[in-house]
mmCIF file with all atom_site columns, C-alpha atoms in Angstrom:
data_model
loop_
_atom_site.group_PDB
_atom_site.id
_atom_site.type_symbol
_atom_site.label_atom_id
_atom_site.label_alt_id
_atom_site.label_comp_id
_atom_site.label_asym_id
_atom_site.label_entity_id
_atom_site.label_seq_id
_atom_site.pdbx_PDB_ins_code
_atom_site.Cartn_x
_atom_site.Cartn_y
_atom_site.Cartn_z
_atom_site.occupancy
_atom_site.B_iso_or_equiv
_atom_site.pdbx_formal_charge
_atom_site.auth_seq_id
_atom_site.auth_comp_id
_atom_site.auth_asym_id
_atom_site.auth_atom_id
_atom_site.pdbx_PDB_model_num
ATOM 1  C CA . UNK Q 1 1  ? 146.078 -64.371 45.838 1.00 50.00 ? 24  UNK Q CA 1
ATOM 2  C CA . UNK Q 1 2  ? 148.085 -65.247 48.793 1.00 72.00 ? 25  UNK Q CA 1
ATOM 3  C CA . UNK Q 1 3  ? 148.572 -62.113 52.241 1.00 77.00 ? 26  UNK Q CA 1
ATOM 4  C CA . UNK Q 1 4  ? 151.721 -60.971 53.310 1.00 80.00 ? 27  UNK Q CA 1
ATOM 5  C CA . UNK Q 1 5  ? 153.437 -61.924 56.378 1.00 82.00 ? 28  UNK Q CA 1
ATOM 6  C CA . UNK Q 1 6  ? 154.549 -59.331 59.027 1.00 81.00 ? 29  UNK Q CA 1
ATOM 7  C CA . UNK Q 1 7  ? 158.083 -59.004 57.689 1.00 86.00 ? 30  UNK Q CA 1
ATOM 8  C CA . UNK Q 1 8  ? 156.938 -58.812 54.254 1.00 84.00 ? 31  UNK Q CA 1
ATOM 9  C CA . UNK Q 1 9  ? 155.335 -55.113 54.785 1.00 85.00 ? 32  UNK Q CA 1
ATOM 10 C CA . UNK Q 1 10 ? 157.212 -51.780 54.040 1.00 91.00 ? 33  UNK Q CA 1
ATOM 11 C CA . UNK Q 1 11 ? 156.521 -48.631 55.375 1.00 94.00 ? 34  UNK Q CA 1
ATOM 12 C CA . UNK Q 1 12 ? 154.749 -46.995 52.857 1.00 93.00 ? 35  UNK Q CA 1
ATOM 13 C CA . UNK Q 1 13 ? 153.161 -49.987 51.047 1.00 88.00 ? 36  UNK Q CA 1
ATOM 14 C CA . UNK Q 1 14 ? 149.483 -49.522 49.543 1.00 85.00 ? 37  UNK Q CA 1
ATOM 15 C CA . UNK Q 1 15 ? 146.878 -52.087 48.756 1.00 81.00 ? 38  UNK Q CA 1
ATOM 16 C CA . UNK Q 1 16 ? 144.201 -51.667 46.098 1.00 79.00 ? 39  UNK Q CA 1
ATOM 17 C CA . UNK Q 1 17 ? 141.179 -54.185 46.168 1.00 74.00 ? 40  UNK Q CA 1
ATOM 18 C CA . UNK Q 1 18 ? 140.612 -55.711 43.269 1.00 74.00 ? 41  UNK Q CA 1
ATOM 19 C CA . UNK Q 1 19 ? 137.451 -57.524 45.217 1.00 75.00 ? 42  UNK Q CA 1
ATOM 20 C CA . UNK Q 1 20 ? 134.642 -54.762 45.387 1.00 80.00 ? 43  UNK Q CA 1
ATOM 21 C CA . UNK Q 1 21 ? 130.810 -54.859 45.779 1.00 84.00 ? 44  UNK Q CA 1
ATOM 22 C CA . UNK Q 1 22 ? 127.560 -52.532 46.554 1.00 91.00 ? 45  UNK Q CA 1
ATOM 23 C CA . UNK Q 1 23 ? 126.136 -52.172 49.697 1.00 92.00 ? 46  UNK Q CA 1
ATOM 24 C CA . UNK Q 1 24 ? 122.780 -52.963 49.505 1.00 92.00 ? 47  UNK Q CA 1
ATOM 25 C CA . UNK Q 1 25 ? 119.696 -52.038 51.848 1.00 90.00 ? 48  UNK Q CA 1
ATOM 26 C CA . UNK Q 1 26 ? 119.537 -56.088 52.954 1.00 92.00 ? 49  UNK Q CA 1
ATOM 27 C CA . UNK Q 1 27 ? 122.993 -56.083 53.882 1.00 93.00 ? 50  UNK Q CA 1
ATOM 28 C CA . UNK Q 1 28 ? 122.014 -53.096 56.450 1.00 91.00 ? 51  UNK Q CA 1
ATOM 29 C CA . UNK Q 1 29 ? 119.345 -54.287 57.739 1.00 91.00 ? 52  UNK Q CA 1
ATOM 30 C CA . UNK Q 1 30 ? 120.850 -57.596 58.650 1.00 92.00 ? 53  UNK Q CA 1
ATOM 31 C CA . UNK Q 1 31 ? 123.847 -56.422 59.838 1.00 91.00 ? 54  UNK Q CA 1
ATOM 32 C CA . UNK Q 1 32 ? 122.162 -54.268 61.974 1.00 91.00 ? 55  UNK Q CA 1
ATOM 33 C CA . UNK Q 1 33 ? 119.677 -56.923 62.880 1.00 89.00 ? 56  UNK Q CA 1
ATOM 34 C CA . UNK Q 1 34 ? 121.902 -59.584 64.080 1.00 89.00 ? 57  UNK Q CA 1
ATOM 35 C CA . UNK Q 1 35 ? 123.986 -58.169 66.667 1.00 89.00 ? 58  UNK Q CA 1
ATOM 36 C CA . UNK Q 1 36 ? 120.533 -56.464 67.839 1.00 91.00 ? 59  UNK Q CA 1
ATOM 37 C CA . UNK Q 1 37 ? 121.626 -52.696 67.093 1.00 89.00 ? 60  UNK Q CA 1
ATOM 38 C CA . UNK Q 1 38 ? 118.639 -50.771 67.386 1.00 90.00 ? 61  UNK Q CA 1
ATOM 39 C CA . UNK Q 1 39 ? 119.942 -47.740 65.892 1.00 91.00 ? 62  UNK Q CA 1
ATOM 40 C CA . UNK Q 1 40 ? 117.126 -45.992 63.987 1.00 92.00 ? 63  UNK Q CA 1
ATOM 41 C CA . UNK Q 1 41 ? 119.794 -44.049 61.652 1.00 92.00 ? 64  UNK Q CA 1
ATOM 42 C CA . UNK Q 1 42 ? 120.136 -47.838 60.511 1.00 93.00 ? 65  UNK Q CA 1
ATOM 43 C CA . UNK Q 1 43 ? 116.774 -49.266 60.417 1.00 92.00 ? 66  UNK Q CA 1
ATOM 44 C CA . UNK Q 1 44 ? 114.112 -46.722 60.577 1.00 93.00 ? 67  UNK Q CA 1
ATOM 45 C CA . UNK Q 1 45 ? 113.556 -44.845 57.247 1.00 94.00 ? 68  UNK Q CA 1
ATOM 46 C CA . UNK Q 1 46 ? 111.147 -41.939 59.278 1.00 95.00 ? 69  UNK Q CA 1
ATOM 47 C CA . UNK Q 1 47 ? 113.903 -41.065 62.087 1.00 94.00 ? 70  UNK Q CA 1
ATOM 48 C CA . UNK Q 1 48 ? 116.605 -41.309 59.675 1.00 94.00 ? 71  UNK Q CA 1
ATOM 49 C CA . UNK Q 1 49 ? 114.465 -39.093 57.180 1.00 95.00 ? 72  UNK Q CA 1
ATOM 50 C CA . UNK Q 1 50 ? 114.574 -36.547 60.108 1.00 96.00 ? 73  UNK Q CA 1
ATOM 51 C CA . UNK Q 1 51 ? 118.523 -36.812 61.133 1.00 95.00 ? 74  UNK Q CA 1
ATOM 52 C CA . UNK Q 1 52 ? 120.947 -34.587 60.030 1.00 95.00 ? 75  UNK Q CA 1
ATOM 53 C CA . UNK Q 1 53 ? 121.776 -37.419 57.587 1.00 95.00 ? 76  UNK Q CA 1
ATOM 54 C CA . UNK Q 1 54 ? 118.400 -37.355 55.637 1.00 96.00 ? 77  UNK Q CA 1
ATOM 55 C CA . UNK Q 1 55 ? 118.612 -40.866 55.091 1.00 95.00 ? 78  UNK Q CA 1
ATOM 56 C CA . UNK Q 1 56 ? 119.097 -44.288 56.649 1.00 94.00 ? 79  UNK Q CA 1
ATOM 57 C CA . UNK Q 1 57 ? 123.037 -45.015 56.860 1.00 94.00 ? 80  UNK Q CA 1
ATOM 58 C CA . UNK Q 1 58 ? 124.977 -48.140 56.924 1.00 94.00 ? 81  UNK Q CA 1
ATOM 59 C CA . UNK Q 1 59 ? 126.792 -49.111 60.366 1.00 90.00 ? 82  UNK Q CA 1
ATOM 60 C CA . UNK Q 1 60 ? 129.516 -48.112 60.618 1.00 91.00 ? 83  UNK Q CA 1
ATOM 61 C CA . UNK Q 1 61 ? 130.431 -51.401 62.482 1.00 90.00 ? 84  UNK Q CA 1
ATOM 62 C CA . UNK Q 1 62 ? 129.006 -53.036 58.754 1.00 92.00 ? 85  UNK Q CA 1
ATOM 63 C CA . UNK Q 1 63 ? 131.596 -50.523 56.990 1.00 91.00 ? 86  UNK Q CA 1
ATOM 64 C CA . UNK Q 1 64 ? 134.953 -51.598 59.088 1.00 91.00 ? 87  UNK Q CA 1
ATOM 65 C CA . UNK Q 1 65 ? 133.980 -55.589 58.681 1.00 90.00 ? 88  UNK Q CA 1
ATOM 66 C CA . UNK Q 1 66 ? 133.275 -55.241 55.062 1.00 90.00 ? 89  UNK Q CA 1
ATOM 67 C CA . UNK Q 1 67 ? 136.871 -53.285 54.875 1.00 86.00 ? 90  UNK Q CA 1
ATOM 68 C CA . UNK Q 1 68 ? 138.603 -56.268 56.846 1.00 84.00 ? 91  UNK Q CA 1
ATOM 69 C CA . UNK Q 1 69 ? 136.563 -58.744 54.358 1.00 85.00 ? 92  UNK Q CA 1
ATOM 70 C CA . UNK Q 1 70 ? 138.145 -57.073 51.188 1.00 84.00 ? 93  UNK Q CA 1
ATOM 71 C CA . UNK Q 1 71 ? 141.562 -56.583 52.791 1.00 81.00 ? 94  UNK Q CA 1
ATOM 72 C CA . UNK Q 1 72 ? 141.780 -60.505 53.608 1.00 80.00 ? 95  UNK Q CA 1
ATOM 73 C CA . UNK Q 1 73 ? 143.279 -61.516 50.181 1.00 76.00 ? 96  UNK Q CA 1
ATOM 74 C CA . UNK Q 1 74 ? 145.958 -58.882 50.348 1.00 75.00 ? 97  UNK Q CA 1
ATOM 75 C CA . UNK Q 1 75 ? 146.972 -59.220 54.125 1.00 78.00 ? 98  UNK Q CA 1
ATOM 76 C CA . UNK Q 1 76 ? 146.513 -61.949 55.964 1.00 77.00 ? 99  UNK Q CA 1
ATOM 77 C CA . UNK Q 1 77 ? 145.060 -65.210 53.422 1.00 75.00 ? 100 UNK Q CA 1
ATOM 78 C CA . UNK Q 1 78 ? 147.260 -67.969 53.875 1.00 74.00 ? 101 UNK Q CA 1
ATOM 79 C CA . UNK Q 1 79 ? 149.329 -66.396 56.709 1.00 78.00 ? 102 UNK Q CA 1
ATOM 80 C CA . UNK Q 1 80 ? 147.478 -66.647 60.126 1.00 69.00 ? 103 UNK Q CA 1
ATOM 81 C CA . UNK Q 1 81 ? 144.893 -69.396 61.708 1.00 67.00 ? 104 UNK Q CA 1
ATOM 82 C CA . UNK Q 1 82 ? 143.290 -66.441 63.632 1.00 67.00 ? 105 UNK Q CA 1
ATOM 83 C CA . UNK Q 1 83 ? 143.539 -62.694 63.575 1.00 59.00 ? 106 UNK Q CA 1
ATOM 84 C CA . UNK Q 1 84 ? 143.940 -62.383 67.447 1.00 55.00 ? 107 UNK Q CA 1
ATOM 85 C CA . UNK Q 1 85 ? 145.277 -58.993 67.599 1.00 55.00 ? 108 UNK Q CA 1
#
């Protein structure tokens, strides 16, 4: 499925992804792990146990990427050498 080019959008225009997945405890971890956020709500079961949370909770760094990811095939694939903006 090809993206869209600038002048093809309409106000008002809605994408659903056919593309979806789970986010799974790995994908936290090494998210979190490789651009070294230490963030205990991400990697530490005990602190996040104790946050307001209750639980360990996925970046939300991980969350905006993985929405860019899906978005790809309905935006930009085929239309732009670089997403510079």
């Amino acid at each position: 499925m090809a993206g869209r080019y600038y002048d093809e959008w309409q106000v008002g225009d809605r994408i659903s992804h056919d593309i979806r997945r789970t986010v799974t405890e790995t994908d936290n971890l090494l998210f979190s792990c490789m651009p070294h956020n230490p963030q205990p709500l991400h990697l530490d079961a005990e602190a996040a146990k104790a946050s307001e949370f209750g639980q360990i909770i996925v970046s939300g760094s991980f969350t905006f990427s993985l929405m860019v990811g899906l978005s790809v095939g309905d935006t930009t694939l085929g239309t732009l050498v670089a997403n510079l903006g």
